[in-house]
mmCIF file with all atom_site columns, C-alpha atoms and ligand atoms in Angstrom:
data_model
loop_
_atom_site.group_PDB
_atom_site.id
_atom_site.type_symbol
_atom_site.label_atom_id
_atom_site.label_alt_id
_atom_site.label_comp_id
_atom_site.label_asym_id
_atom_site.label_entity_id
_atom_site.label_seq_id
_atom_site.pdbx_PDB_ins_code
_atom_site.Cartn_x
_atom_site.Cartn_y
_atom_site.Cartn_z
_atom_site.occupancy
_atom_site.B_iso_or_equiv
_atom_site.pdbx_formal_charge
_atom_site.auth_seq_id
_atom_site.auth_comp_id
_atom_site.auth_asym_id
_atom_site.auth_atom_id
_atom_site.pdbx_PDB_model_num
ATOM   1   C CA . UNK A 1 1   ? 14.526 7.633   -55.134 1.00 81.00 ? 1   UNK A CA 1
ATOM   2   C CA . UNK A 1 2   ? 14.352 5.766   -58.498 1.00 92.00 ? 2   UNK A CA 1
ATOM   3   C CA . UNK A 1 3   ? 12.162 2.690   -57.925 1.00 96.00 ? 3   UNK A CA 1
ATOM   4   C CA . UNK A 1 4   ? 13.558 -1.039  -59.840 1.00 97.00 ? 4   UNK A CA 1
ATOM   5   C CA . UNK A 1 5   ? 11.150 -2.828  -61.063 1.00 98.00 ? 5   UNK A CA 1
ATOM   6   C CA . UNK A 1 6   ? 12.966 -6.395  -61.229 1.00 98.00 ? 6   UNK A CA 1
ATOM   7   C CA . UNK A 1 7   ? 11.153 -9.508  -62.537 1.00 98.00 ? 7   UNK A CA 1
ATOM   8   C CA . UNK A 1 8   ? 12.930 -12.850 -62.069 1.00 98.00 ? 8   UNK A CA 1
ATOM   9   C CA . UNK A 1 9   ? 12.217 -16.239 -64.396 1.00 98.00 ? 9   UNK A CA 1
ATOM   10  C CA . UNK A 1 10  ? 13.194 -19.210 -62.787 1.00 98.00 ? 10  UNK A CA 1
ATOM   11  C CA . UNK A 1 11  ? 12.379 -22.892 -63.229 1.00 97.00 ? 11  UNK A CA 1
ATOM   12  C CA . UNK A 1 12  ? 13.836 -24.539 -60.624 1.00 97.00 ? 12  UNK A CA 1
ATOM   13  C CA . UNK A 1 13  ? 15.499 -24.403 -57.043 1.00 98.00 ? 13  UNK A CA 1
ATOM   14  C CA . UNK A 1 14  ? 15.769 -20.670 -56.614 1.00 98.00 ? 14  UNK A CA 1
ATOM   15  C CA . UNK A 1 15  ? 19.003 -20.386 -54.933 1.00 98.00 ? 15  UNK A CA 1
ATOM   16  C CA . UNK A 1 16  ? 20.140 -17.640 -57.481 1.00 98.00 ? 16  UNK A CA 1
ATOM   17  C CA . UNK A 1 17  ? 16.776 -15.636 -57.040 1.00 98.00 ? 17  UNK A CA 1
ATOM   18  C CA . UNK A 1 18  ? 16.944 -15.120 -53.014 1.00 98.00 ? 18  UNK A CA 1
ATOM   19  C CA . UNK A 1 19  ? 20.156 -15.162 -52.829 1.00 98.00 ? 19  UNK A CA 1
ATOM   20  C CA . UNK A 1 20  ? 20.169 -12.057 -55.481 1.00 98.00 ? 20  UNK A CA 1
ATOM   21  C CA . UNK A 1 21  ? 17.215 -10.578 -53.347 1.00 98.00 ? 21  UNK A CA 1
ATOM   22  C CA . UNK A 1 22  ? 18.979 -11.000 -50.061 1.00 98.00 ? 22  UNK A CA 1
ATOM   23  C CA . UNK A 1 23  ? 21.497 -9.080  -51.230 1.00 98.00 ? 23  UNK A CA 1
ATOM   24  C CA . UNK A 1 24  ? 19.763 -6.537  -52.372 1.00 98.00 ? 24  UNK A CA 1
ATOM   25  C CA . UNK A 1 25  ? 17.511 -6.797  -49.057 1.00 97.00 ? 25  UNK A CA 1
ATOM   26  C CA . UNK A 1 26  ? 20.659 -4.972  -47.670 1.00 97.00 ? 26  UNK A CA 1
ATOM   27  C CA . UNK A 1 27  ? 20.860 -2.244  -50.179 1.00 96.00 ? 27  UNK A CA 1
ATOM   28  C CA . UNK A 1 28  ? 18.855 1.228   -49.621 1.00 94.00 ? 28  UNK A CA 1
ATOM   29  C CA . UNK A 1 29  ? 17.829 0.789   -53.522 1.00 95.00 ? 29  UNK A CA 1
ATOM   30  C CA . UNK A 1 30  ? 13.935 0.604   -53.413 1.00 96.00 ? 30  UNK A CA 1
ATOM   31  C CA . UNK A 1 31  ? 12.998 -2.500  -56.075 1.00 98.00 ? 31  UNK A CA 1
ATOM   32  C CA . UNK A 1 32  ? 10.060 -3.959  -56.202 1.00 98.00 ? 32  UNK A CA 1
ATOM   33  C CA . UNK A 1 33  ? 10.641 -8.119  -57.111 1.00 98.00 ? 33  UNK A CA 1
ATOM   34  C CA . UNK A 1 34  ? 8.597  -10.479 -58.924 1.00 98.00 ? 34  UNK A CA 1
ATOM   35  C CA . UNK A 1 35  ? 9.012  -14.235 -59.450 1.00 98.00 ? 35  UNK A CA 1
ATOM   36  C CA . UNK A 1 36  ? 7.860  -15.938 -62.616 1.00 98.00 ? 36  UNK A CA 1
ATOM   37  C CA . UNK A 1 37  ? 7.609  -19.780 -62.649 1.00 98.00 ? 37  UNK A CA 1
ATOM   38  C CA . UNK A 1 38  ? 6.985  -22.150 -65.845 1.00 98.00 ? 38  UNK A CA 1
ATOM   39  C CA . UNK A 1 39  ? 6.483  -24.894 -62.582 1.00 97.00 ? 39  UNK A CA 1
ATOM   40  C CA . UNK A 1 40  ? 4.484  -24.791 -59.959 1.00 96.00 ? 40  UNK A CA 1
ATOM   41  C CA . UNK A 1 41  ? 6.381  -27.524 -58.382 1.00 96.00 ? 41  UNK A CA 1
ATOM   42  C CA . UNK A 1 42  ? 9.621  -25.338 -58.591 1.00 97.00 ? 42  UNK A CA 1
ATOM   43  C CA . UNK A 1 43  ? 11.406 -24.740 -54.731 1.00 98.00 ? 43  UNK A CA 1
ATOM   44  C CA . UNK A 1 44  ? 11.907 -21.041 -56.053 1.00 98.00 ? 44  UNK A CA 1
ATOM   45  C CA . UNK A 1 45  ? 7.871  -21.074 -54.915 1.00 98.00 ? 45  UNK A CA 1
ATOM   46  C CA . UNK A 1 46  ? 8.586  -21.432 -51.265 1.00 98.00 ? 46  UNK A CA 1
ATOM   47  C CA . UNK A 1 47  ? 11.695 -19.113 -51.715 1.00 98.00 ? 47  UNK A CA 1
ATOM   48  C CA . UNK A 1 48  ? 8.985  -16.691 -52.901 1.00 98.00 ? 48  UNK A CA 1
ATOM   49  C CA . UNK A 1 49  ? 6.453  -17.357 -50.038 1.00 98.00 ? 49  UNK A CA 1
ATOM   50  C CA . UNK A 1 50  ? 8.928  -17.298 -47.134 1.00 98.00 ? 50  UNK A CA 1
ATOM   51  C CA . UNK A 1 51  ? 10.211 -13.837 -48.872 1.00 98.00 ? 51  UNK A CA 1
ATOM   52  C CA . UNK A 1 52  ? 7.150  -12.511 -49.268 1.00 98.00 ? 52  UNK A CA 1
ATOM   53  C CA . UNK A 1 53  ? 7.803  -11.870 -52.799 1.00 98.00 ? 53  UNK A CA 1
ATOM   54  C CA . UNK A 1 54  ? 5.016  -11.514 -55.334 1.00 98.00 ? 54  UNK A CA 1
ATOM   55  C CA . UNK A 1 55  ? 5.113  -14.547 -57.627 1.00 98.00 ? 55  UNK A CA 1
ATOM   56  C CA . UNK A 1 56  ? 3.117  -16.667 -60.252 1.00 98.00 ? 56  UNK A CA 1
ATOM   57  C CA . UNK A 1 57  ? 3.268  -19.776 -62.116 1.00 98.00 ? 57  UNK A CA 1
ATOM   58  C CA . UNK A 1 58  ? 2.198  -19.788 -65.999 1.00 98.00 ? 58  UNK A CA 1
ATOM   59  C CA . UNK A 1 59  ? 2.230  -22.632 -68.243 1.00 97.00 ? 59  UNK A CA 1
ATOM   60  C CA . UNK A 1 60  ? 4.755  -23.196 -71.457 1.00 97.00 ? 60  UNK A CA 1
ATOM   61  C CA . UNK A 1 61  ? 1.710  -22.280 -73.618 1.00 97.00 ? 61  UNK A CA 1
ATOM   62  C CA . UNK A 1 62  ? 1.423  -19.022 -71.810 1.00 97.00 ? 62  UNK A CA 1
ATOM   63  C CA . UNK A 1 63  ? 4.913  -17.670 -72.552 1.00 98.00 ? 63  UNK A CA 1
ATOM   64  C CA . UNK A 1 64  ? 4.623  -17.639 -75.801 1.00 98.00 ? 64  UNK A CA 1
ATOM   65  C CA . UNK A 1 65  ? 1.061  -16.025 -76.257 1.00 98.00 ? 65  UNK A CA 1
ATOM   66  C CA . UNK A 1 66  ? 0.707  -11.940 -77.170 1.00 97.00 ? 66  UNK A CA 1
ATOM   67  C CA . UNK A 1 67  ? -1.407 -11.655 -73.819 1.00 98.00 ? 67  UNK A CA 1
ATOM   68  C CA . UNK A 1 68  ? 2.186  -12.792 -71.929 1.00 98.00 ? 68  UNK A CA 1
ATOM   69  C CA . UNK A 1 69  ? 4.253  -10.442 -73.622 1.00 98.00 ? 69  UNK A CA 1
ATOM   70  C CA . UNK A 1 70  ? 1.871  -7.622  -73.004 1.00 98.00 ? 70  UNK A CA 1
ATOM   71  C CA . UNK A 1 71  ? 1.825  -8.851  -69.359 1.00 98.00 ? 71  UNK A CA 1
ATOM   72  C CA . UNK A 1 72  ? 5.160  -8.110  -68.780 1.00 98.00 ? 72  UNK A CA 1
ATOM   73  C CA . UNK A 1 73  ? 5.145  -4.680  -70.851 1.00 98.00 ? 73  UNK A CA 1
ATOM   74  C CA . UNK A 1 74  ? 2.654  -3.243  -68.575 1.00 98.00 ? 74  UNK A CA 1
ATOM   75  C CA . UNK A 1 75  ? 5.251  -4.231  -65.374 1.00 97.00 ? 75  UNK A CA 1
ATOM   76  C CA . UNK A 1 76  ? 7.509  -1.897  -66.893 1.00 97.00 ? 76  UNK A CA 1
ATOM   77  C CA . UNK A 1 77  ? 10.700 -3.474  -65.565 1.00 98.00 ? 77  UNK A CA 1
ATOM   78  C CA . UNK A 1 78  ? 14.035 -2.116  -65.550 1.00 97.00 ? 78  UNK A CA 1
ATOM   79  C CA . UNK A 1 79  ? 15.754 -5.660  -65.839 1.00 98.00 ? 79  UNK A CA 1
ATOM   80  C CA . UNK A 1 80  ? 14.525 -9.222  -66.542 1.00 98.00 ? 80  UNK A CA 1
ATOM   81  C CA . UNK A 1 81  ? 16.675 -11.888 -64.887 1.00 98.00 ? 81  UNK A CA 1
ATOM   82  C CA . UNK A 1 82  ? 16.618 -15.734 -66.183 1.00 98.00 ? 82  UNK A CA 1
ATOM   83  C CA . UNK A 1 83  ? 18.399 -17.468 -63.001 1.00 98.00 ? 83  UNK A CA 1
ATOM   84  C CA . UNK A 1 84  ? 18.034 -21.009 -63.966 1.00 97.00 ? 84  UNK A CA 1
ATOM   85  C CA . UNK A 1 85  ? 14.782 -20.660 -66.610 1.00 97.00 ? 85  UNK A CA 1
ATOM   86  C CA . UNK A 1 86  ? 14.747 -24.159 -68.602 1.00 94.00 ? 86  UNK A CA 1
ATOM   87  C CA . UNK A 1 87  ? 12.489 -22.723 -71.520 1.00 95.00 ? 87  UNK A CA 1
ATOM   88  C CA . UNK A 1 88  ? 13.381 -20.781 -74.187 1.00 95.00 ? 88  UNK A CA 1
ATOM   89  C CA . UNK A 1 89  ? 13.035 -17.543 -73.806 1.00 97.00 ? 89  UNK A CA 1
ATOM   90  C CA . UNK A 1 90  ? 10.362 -15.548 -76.635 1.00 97.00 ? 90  UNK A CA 1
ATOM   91  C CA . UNK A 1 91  ? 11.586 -13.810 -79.706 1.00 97.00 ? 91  UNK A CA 1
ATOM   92  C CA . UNK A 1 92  ? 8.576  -11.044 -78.450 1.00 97.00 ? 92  UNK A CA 1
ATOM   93  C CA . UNK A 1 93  ? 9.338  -10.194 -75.262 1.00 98.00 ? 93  UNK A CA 1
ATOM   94  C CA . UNK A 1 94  ? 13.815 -10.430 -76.015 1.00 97.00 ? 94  UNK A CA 1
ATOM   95  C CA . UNK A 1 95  ? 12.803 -7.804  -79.091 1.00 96.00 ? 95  UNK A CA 1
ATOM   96  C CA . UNK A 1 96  ? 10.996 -5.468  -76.676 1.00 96.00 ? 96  UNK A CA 1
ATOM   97  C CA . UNK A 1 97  ? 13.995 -5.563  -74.401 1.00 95.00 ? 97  UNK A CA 1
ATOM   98  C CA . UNK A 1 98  ? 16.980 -5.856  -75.358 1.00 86.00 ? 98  UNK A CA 1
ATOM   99  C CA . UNK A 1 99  ? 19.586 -5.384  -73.108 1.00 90.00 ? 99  UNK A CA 1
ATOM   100 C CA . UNK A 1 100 ? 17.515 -5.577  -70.299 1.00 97.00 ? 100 UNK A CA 1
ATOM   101 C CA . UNK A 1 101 ? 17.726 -9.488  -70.073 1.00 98.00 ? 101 UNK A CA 1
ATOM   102 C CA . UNK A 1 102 ? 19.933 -11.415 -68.174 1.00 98.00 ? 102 UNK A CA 1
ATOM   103 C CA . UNK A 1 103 ? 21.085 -15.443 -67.999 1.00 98.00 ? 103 UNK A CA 1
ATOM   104 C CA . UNK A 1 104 ? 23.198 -16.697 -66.020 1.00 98.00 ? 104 UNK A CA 1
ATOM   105 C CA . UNK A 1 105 ? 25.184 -20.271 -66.905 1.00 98.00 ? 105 UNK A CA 1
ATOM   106 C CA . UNK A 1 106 ? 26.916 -22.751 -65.247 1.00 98.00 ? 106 UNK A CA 1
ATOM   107 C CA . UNK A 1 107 ? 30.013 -22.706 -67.537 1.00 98.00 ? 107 UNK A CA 1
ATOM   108 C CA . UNK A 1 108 ? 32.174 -21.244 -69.655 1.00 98.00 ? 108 UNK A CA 1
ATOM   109 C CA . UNK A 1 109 ? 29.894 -20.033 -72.860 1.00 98.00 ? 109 UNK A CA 1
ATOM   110 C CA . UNK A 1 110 ? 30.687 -20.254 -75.807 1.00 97.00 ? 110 UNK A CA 1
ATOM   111 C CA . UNK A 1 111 ? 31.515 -23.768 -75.201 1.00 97.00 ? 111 UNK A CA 1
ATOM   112 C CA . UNK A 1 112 ? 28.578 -26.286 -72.955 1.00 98.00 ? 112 UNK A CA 1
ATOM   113 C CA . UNK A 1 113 ? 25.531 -24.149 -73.773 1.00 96.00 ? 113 UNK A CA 1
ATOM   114 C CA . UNK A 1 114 ? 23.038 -24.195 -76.199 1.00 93.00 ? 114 UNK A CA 1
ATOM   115 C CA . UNK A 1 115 ? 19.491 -26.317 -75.614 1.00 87.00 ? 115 UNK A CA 1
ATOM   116 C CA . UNK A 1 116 ? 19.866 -29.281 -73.127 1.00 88.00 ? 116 UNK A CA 1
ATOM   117 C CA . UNK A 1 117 ? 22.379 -27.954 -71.935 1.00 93.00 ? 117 UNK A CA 1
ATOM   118 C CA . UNK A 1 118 ? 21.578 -27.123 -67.834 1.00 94.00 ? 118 UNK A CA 1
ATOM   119 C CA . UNK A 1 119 ? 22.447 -27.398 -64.416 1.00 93.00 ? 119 UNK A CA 1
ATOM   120 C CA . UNK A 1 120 ? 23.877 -31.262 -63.329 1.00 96.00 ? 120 UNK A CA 1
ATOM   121 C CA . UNK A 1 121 ? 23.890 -31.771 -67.315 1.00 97.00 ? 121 UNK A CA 1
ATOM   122 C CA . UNK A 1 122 ? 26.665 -29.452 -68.081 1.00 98.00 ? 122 UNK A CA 1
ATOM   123 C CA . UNK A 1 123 ? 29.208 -30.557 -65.046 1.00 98.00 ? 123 UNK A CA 1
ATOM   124 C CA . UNK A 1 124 ? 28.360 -33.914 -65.747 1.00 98.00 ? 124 UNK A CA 1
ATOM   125 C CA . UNK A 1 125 ? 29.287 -33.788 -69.760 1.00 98.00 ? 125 UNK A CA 1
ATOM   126 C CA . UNK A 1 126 ? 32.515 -31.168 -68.180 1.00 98.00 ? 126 UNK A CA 1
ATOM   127 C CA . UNK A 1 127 ? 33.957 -33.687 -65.871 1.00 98.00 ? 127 UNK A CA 1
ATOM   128 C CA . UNK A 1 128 ? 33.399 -36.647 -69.024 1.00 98.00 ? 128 UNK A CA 1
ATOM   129 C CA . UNK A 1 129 ? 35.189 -34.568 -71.367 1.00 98.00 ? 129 UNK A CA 1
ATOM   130 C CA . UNK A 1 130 ? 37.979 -34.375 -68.128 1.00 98.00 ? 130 UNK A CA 1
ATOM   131 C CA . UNK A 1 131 ? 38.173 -30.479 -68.694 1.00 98.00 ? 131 UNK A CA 1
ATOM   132 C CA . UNK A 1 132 ? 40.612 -28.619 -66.304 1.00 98.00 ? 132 UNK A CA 1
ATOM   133 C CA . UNK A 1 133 ? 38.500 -25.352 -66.403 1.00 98.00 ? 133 UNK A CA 1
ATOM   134 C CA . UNK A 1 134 ? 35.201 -24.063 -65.878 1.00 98.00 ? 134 UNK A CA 1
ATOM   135 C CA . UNK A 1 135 ? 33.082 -21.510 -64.315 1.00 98.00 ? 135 UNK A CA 1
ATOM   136 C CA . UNK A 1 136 ? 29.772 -18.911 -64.773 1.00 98.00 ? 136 UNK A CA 1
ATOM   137 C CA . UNK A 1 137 ? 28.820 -16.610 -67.601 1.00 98.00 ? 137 UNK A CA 1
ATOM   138 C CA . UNK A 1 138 ? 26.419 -13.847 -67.333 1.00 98.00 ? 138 UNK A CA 1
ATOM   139 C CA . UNK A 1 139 ? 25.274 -12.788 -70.903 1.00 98.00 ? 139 UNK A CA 1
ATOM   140 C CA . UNK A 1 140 ? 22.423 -10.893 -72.092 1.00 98.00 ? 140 UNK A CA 1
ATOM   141 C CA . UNK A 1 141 ? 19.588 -12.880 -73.910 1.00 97.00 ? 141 UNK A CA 1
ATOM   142 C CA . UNK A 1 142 ? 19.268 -12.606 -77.152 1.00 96.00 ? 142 UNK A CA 1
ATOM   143 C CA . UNK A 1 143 ? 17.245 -14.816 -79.751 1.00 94.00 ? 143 UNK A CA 1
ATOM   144 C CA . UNK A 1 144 ? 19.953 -17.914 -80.239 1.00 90.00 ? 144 UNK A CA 1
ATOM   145 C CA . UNK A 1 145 ? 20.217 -19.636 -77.007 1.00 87.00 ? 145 UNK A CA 1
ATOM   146 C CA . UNK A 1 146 ? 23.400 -18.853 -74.826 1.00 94.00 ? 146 UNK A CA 1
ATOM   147 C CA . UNK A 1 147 ? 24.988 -16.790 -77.480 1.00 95.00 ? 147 UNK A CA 1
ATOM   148 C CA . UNK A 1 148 ? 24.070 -13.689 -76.440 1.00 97.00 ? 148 UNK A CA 1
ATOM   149 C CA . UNK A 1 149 ? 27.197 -10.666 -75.530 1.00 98.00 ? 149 UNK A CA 1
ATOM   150 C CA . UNK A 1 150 ? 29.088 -11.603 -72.225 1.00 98.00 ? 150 UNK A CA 1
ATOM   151 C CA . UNK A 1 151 ? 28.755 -9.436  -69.387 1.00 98.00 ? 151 UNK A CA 1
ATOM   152 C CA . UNK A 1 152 ? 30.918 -11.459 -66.866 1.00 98.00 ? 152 UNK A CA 1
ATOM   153 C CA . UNK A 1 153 ? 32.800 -14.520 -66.912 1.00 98.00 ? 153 UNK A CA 1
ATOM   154 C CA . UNK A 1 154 ? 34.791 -16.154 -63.712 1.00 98.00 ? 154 UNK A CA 1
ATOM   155 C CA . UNK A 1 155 ? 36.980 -19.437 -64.110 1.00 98.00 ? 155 UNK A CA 1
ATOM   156 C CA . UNK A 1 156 ? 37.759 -22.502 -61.594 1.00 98.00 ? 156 UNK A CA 1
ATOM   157 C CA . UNK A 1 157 ? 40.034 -25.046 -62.360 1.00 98.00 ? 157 UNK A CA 1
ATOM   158 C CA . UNK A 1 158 ? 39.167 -28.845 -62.242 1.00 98.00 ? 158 UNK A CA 1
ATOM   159 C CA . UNK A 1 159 ? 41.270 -31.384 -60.765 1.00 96.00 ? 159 UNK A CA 1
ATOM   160 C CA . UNK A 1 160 ? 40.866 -34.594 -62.360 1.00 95.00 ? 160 UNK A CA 1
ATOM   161 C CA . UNK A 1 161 ? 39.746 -36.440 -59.088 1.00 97.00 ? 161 UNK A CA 1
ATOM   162 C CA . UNK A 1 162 ? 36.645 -34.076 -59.004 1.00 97.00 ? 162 UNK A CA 1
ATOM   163 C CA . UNK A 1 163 ? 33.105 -35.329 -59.310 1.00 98.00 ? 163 UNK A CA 1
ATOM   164 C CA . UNK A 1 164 ? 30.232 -33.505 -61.653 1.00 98.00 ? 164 UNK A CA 1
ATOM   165 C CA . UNK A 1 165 ? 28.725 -33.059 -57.909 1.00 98.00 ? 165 UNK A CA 1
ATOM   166 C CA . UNK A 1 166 ? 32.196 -31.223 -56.868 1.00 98.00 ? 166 UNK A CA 1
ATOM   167 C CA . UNK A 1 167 ? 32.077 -29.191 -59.335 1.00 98.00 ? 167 UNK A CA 1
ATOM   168 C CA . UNK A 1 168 ? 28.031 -28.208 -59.390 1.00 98.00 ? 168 UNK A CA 1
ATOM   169 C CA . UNK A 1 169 ? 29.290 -27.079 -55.838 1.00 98.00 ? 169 UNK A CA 1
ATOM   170 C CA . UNK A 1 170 ? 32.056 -24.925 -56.665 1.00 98.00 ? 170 UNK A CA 1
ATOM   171 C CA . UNK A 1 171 ? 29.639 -23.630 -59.493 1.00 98.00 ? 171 UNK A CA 1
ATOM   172 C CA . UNK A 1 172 ? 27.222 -22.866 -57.214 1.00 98.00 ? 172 UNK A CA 1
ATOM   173 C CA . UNK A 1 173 ? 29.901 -21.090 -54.893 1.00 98.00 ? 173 UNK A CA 1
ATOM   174 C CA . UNK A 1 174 ? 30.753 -18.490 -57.900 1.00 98.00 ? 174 UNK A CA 1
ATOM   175 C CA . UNK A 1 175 ? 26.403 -17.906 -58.690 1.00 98.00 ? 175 UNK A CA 1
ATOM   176 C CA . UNK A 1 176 ? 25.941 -16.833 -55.195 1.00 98.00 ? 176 UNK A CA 1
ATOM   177 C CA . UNK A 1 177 ? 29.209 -14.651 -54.767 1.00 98.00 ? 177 UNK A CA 1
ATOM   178 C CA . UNK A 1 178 ? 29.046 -12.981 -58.515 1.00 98.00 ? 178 UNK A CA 1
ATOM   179 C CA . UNK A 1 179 ? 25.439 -12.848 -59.855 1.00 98.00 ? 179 UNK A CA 1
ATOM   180 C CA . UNK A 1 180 ? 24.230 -10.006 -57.486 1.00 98.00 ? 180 UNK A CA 1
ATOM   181 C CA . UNK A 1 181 ? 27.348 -8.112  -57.614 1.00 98.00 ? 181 UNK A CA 1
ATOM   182 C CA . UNK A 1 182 ? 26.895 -8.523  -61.566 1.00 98.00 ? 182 UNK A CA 1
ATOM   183 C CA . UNK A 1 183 ? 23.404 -7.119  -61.122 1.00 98.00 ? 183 UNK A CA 1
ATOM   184 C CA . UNK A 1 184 ? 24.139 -4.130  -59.106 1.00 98.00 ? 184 UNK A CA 1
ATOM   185 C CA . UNK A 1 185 ? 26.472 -3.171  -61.445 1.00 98.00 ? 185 UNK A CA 1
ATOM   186 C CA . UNK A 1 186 ? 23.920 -3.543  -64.066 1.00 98.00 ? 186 UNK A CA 1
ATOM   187 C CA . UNK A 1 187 ? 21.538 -1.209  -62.237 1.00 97.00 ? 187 UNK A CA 1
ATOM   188 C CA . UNK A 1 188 ? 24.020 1.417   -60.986 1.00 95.00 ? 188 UNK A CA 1
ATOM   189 C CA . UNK A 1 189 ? 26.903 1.562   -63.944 1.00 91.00 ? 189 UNK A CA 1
HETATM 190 C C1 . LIG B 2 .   ? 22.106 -22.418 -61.895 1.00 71.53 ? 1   LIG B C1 1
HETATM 191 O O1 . LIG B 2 .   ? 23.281 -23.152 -61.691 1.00 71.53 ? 1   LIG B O1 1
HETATM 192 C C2 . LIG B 2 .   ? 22.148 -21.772 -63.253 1.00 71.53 ? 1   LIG B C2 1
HETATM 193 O O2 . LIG B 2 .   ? 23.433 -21.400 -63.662 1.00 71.53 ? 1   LIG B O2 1
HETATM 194 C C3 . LIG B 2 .   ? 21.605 -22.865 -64.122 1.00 71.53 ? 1   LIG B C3 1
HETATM 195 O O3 . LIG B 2 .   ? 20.563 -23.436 -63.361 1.00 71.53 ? 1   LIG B O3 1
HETATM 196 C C4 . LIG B 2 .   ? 20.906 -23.339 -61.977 1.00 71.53 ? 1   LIG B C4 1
HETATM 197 C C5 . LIG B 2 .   ? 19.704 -22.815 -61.231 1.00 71.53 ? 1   LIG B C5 1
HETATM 198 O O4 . LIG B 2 .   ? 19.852 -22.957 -59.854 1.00 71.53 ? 1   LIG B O4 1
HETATM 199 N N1 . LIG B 2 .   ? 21.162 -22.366 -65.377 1.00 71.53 ? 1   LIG B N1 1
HETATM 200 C C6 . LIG B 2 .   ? 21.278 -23.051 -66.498 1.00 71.53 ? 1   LIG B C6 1
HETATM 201 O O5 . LIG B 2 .   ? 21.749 -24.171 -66.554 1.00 71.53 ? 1   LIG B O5 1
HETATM 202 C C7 . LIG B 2 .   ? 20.770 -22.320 -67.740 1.00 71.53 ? 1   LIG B C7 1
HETATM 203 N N2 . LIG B 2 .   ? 21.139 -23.013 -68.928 1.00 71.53 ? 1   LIG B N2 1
HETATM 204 P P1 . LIG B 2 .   ? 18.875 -22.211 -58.851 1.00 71.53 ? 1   LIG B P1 1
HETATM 205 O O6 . LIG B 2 .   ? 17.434 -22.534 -59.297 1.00 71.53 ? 1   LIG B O6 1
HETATM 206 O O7 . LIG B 2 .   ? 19.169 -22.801 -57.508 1.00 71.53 ? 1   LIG B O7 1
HETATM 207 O O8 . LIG B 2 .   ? 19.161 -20.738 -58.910 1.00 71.53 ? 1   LIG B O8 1
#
């Protein structure tokens, strides 16, 4: 049985990570997970722990040194997943593998992306600029920040009475019900 090797950048809460892992969890695909964290503050940590999947912190300086890229070259993964990463991702290790990167967002790219642009920040400037739409894009990475081709896309209206914290919530709703469903259909065509 082919074995995944599935590495997972995240930054911040982790919701996206386990929840993609659970998922998997009931799958007969073998894949072996690993969690990479710019902060070792970051609730996707304890996620890790109480998963008992391998992680590690590194600093900002880290990702962007030769010794990191070559780091992840020698893990040999099948897919890289950014679920909620805050940094930008390097030109080095994008180049090595392209098409093998993932991002999710929380809205509708091309429009609310692009640096700054993340989590409570993007519903909040949504709901200012009373939009009746938005929703999640999963793209692939490529060098220009949330520009990269779209793999998946799902809407949800606004109604104008909704708060940026109703609609982080129906946001989050669409992650957890798409994002591994999106993956699996990476891995398996
Ligand atoms: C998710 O909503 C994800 O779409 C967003 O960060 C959140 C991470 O939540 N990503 C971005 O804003 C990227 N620009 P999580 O840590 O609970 O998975």
């Amino acid at each position: 049985m082919e074995l995944y090797q599935i590495i997972i950048f995240a930054s911040g809460s982790g919701s996206n990570a386990e929840n993609i892992i659970n998922y998997f969890s009931k799958k007969t695909m073998k894949i072996n997970w690993l969690i990479l964290t710019n902060n070792s503050n970051a609730g996707v940590i304890e996620r890790a722990k109480r998963l008992k999947i391998n992680y590690k912190a590194f600093s900002k300086k880290d990702l962007y040194k030769n010794s990191f890229l070559k780091y992840i070259v020698s893990l040999n993964p099948t897919l890289i997943i950014l679920a909620g990463f805050l940094l930008k991702f390097p030109d080095t290790i994008i180049n090595n593998f392209s098409k093998s990167i993932i991002n999710i967002h929380p809205a509708l790219l091309p429009k609310y992306g692009g640096k700054g642009m993340y989590g409570m920040h993007v519903h909040r400037t949504i709901i200012e600029n009373k939009e009746s739409v938005s929703g999640i894009t999963i793209h692939y990475v490529t060098s220009n920040y949330d520009e990269g081709p779209i793999i998946f896309q799902k809407e949800v209206s606004i109604d104008s009475s909704e708060s940026a914290n109703d609609l982080a919530k129906k946001i989050h709703d669409l992650e957890m019900k798409y994002f591994p469903v999106v993956v699996e259909k990476i891995l398996i065509p």
